[in-house]
Structure formats: C-alpha cells, structure tokens
mmCIF file of C-alpha atoms in Angstrom:
data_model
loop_
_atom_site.group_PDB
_atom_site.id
_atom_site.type_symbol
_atom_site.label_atom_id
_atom_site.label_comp_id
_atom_site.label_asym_id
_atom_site.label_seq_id
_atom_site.Cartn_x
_atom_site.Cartn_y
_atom_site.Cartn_z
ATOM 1 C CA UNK F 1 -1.540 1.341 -33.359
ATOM 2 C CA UNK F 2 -1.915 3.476 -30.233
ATOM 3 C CA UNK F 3 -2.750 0.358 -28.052
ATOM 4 C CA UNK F 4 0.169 -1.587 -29.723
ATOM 5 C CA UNK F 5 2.840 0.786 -28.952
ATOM 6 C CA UNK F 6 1.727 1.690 -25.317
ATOM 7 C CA UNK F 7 1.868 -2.317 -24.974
ATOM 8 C CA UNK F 8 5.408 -2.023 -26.144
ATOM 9 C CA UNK F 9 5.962 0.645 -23.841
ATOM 10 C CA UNK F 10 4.480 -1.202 -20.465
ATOM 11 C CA UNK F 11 2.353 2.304 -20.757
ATOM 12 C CA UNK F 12 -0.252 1.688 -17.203
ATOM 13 C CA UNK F 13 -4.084 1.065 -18.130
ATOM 14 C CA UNK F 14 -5.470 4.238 -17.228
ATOM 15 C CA UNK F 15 -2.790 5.935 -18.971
ATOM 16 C CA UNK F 16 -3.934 4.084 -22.176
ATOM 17 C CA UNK F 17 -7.173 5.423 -22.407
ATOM 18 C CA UNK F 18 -5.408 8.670 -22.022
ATOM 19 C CA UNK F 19 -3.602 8.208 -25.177
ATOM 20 C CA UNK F 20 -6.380 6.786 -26.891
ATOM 21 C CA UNK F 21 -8.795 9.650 -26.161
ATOM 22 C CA UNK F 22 -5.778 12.348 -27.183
ATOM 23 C CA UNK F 23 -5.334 10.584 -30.660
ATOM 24 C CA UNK F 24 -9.277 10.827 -30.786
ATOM 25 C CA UNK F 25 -10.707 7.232 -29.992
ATOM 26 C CA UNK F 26 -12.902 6.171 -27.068
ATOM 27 C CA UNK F 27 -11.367 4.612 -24.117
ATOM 28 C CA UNK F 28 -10.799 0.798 -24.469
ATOM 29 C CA UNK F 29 -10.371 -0.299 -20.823
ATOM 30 C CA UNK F 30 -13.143 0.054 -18.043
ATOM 31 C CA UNK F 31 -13.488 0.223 -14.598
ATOM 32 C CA UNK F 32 -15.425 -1.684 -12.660
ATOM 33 C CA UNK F 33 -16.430 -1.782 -8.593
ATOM 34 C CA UNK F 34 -14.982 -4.797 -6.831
ATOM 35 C CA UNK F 35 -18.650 -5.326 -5.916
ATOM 36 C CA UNK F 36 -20.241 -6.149 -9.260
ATOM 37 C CA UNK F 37 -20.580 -9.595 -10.553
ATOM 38 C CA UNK F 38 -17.787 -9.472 -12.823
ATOM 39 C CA UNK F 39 -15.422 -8.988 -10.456
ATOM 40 C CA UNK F 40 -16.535 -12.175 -8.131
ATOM 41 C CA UNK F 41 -13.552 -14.330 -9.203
ATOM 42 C CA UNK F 42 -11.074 -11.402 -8.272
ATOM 43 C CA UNK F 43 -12.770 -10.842 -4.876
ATOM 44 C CA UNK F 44 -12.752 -14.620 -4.248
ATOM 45 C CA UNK F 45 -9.151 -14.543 -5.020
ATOM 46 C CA UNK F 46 -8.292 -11.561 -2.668
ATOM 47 C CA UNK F 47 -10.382 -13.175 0.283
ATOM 48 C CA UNK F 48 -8.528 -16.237 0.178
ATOM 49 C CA UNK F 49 -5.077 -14.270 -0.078
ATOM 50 C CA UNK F 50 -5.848 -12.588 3.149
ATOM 51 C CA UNK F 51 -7.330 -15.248 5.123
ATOM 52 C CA UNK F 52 -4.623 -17.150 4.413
ATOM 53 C CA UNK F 53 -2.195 -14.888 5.561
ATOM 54 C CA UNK F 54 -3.357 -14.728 8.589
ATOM 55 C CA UNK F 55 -1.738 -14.314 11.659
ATOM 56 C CA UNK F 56 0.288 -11.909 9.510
ATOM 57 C CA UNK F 57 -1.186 -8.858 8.372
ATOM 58 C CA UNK F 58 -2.038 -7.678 5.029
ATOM 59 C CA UNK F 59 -4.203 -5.331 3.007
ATOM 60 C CA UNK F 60 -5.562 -5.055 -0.351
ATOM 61 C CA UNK F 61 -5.327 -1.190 -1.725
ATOM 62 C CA UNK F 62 -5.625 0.737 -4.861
ATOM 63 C CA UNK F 63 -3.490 3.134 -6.984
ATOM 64 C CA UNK F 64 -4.037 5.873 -4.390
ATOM 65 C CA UNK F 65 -3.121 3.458 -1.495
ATOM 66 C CA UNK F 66 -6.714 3.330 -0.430
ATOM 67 C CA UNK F 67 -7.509 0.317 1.567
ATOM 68 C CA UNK F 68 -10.014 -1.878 -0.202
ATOM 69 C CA UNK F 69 -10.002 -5.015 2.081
ATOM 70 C CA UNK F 70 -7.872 -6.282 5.168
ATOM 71 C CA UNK F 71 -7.222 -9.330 6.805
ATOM 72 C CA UNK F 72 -8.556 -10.091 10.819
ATOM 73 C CA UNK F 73 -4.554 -9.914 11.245
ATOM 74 C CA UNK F 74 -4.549 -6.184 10.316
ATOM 75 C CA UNK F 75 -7.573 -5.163 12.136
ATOM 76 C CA UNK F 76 -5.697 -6.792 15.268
ATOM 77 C CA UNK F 77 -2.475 -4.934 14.400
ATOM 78 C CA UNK F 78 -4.618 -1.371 14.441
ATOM 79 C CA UNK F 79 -6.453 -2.180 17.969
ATOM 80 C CA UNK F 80 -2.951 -3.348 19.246
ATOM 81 C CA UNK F 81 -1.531 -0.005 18.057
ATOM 82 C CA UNK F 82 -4.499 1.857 20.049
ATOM 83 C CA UNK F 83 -5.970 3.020 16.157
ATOM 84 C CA UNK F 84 -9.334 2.499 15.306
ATOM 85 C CA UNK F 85 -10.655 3.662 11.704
ATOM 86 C CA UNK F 86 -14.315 5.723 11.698
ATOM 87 C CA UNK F 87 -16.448 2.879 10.585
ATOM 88 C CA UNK F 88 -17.203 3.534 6.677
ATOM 89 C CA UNK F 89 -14.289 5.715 6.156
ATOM 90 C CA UNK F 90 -11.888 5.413 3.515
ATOM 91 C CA UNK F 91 -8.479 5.162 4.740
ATOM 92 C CA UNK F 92 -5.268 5.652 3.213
ATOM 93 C CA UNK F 93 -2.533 3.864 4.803
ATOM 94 C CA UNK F 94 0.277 6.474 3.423
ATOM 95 C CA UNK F 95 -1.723 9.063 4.981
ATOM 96 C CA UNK F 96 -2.303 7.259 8.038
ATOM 97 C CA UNK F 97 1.211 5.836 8.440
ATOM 98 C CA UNK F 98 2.308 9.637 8.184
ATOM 99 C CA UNK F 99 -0.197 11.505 10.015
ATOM 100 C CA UNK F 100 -1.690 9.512 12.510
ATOM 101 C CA UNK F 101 -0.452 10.041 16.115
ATOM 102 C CA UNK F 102 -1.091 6.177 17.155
ATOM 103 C CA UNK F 103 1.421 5.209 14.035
ATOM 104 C CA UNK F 104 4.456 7.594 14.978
ATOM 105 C CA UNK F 105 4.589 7.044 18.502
ATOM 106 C CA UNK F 106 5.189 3.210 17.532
ATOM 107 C CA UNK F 107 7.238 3.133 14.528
ATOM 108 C CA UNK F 108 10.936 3.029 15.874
ATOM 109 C CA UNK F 109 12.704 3.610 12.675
ATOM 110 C CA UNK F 110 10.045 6.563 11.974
ATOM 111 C CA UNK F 111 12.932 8.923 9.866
ATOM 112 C CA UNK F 112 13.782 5.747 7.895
ATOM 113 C CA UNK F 113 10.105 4.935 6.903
ATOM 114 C CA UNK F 114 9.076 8.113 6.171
ATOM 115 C CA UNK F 115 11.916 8.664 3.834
ATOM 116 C CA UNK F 116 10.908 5.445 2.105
ATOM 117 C CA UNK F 117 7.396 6.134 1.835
ATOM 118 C CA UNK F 118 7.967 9.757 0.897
ATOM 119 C CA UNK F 119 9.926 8.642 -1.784
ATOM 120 C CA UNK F 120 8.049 5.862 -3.036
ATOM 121 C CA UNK F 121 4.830 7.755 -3.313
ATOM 122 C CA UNK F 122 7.005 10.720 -5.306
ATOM 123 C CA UNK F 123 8.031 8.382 -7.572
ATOM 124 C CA UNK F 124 4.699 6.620 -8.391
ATOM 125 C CA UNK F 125 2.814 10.019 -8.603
ATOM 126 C CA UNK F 126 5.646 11.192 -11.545
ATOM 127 C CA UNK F 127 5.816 7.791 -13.254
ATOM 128 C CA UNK F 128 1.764 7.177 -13.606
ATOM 129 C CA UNK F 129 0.684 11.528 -13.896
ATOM 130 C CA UNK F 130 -2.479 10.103 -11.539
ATOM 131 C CA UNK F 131 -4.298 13.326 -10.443
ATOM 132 C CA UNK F 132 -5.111 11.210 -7.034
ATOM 133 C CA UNK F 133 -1.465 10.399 -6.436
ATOM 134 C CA UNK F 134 -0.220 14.117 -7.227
ATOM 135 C CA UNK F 135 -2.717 15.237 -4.819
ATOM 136 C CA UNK F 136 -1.691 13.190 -1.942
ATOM 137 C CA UNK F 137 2.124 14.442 -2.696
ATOM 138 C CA UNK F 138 1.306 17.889 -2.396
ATOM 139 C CA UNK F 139 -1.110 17.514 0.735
ATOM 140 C CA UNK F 140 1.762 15.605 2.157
ATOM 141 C CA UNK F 141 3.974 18.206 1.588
ATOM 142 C CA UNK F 142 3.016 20.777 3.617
ATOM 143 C CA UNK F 143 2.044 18.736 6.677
ATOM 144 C CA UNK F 144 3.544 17.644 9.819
ATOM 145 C CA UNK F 145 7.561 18.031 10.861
ATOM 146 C CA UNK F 146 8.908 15.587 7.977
ATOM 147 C CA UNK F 147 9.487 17.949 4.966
ATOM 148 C CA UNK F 148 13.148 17.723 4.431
ATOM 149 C CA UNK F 149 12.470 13.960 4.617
ATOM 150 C CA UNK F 150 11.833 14.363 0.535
ATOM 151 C CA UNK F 151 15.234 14.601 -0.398
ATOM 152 C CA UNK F 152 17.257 13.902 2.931
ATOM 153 C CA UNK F 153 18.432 10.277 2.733
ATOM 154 C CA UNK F 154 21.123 8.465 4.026
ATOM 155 C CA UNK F 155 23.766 7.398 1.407
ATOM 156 C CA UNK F 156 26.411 6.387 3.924
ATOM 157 C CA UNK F 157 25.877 2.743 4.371
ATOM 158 C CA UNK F 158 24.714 0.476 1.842
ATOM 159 C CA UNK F 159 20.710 -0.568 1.786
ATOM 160 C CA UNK F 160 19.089 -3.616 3.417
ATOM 161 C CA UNK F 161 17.599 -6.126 1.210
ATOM 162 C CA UNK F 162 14.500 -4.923 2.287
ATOM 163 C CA UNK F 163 13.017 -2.319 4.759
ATOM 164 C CA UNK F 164 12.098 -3.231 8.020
ATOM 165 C CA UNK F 165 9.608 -1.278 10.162
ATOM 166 C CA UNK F 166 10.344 -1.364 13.825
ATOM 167 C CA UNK F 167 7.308 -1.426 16.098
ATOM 168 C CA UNK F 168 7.237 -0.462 19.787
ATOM 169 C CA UNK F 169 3.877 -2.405 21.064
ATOM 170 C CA UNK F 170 3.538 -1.385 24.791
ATOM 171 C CA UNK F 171 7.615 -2.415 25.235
ATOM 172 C CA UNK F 172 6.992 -5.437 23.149
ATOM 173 C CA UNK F 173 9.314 -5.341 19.732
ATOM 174 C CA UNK F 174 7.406 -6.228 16.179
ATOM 175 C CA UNK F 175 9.633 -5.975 13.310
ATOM 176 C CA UNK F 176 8.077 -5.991 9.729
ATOM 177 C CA UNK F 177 8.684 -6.205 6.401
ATOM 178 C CA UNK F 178 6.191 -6.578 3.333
ATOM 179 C CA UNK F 179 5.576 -7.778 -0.211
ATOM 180 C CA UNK F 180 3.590 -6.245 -3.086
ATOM 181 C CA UNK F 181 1.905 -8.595 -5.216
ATOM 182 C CA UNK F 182 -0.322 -7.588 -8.409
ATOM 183 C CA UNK F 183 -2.345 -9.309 -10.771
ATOM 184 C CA UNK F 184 -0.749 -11.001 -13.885
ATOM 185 C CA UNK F 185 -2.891 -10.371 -16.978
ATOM 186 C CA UNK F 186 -4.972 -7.526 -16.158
ATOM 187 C CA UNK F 187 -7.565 -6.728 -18.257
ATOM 188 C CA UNK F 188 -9.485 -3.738 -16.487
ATOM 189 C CA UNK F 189 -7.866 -0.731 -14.716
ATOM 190 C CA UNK F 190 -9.269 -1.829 -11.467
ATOM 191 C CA UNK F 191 -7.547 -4.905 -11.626
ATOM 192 C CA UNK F 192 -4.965 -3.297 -12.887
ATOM 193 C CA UNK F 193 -4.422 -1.105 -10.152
ATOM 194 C CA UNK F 194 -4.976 -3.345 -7.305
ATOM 195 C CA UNK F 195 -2.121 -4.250 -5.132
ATOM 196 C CA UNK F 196 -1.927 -6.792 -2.247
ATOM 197 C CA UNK F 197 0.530 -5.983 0.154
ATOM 198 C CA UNK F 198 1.491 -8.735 2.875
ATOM 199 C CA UNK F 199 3.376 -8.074 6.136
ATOM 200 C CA UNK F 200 6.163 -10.877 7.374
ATOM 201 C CA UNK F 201 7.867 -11.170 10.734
ATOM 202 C CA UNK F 202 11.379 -10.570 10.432
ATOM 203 C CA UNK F 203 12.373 -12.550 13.587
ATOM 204 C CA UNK F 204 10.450 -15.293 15.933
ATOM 205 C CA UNK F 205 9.767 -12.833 18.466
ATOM 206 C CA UNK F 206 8.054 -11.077 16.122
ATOM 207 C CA UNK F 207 5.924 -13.440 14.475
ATOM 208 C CA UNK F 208 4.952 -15.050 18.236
ATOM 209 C CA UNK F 209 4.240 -11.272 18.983
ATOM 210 C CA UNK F 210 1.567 -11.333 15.816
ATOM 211 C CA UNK F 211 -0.569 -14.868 16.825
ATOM 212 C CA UNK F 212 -0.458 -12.995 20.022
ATOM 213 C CA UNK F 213 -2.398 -10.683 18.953
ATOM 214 C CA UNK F 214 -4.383 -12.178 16.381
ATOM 215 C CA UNK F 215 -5.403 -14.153 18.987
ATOM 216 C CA UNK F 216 -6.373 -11.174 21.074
ATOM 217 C CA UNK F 217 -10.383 -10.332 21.103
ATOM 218 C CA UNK F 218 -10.798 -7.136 19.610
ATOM 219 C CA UNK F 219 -12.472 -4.628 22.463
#
C-alpha cells in the first residue's frame, strides 16, 4: 500500500524508501555504482548519448549535480574557458558555475543565470528533502556577492522560451542553451536520479564557435 500510493503520488525513489522504512518495512529500491555489471547497459547508453553529441557539449550528473561523465565537447569547452578540474575530483557544476572565477568572468548574462540556477536548485532541494541538495543551498548561501539573487528576479518582461547563457570566449560570442533528459522506467535510485544535460548553439556563430574548439587539441 505504501509503494502504491507514493506511485500515485509521482513520490521520487529515494523518497520511497523513506516512507517505507517510516511505516516500518525495509527499503525496496537500491543503489547501485554506474561501475558494476548491472549497470553496463545504462553506461553503454550514456556513452553513446555523449559521443554523439559531440561537437556540442554535454554532461551526465546526479541528484546533487555531480558530474558523472562528459563528452570530449565539454572537456574542450572547460580548456577554452581557461578551467581545468583537479584530476579525480568530484565536481559540481552548480558550484562551479557559481564559484569559479574562470566561469564568471565569461558568462555575459551572469545576474540572469545565477538567478536561474539559484532558483532551480531551491526548488529541487524543497521538492525532493535530499540532505545533499539542502546542503549545497545553504553553502551557497553565504558565499560570494550573489545573495539577493534568491529572491531578486525580474518580472518586467515576459520569459524566453528558454534560457540562454551568453559566453565571452577571448571576444568570441558562444550562446547556449540546454536540455535535461532522464531515464523512462527507472527501476533503481541511481537511475533514477541520473540526468543528461545537453548544450545547443543558439545561433551559427555559435555552433561554428563549438567545432572550433572541439577541434582544438587540448594543451
């Protein structure tokens, strides 16, 4: 009964088990590394979604917005933006986008963004109760010069049909916009919480701007 009326309710995986553990049952759903066995079709699946996307960028990433996997196109997109990750770090591209130098001094629209990403993450954190999420709110919270960001917004002209981000490459202009794509019929939370998100060019300056630099050796 517990499972059947969190299905009715579109309740989130992880937030099952919750219920299921309150109402004194073990947890149904399990979690699995995208390394083990059992998750070979799903990595074979995300490979081929990046690859294919290339020149464009894109990025697999989790709940917390940890990157899992990225594309050659991203990895060109971070060198071109003068960013390079500490090899075997785990980075999260909210906290990156927000706090990394190399990010601002490129991202045109930067007051736009960070309203959209502040607000976003808010909203996820409150809607799923993820410890993870809440913690990245608060840390976000108290750092850098964006705080009234959480609640400023502009309600004086009527949204785009989606958000562009405006890049400044050394004088060269890259505008963005991306799609979130998750799987179907998940059956796992890490499935369930997996999210692909793919990067278009907005214009054909832009997208001759990203084979540019996919094409571009990495130093």
């Amino acid at each position: 009964m517990v499972l059947r009326i969190a299905e009715s309710l579109d309740v989130p995986l992880r937030e099952r088990n919750v219920l299921l553990v309150a109402a004194g049952f073990a947890s149904y759903f399990d979690e699995r590394s995208l390394d083990t066995p059992e998750m070979l079709p799903v990595r074979s699946a995300l490979r081929q979604m990046l690859t294919h996307h290339d020149p464009y960028p894109a990025v697999v990433v989790n709940r917390q917005w940890d990157i899992l996997m990225a594309n050659d196109a991203m990895s060109a997109l971070f060198a071109a933006l003068g960013w390079a990750p500490q090899a075997g770090a785990t980075v999260n591209i909210v906290r990156a986008t927000l706090t990394e130098p190399a990010f601002r001094k490129v991202i045109v629209n930067w007051d736009e963004v960070v309203r959209h990403l502040l607000a976003r993450l808010r909203r996820e954190a409150a809607a799923s109760g993820s410890p993870a999420l809440n913690a990245l709110v608060e840390e976000l919270r108290s750092v850098g010069d964006f705080a009234d960001a959480w609640s400023d917004a502009d309600w004086t002209r009527p949204p785009a049909p989606v958000l562009p981000v405006l890049l400044d490459i050394s004088g060269q202009r890259l505008s963005l916009f991306s799609m979130i794509a998750t799987f179907g019929t998940p059956m796992d939370l890490t499935t369930d919480e997996l999210r692909v998100e793919t990067f278009f060019p907005m214009d054909d300056a832009s997208e001759q701007l990203l084979r540019r630099t996919a094409a571009t050796p990495a130093r």
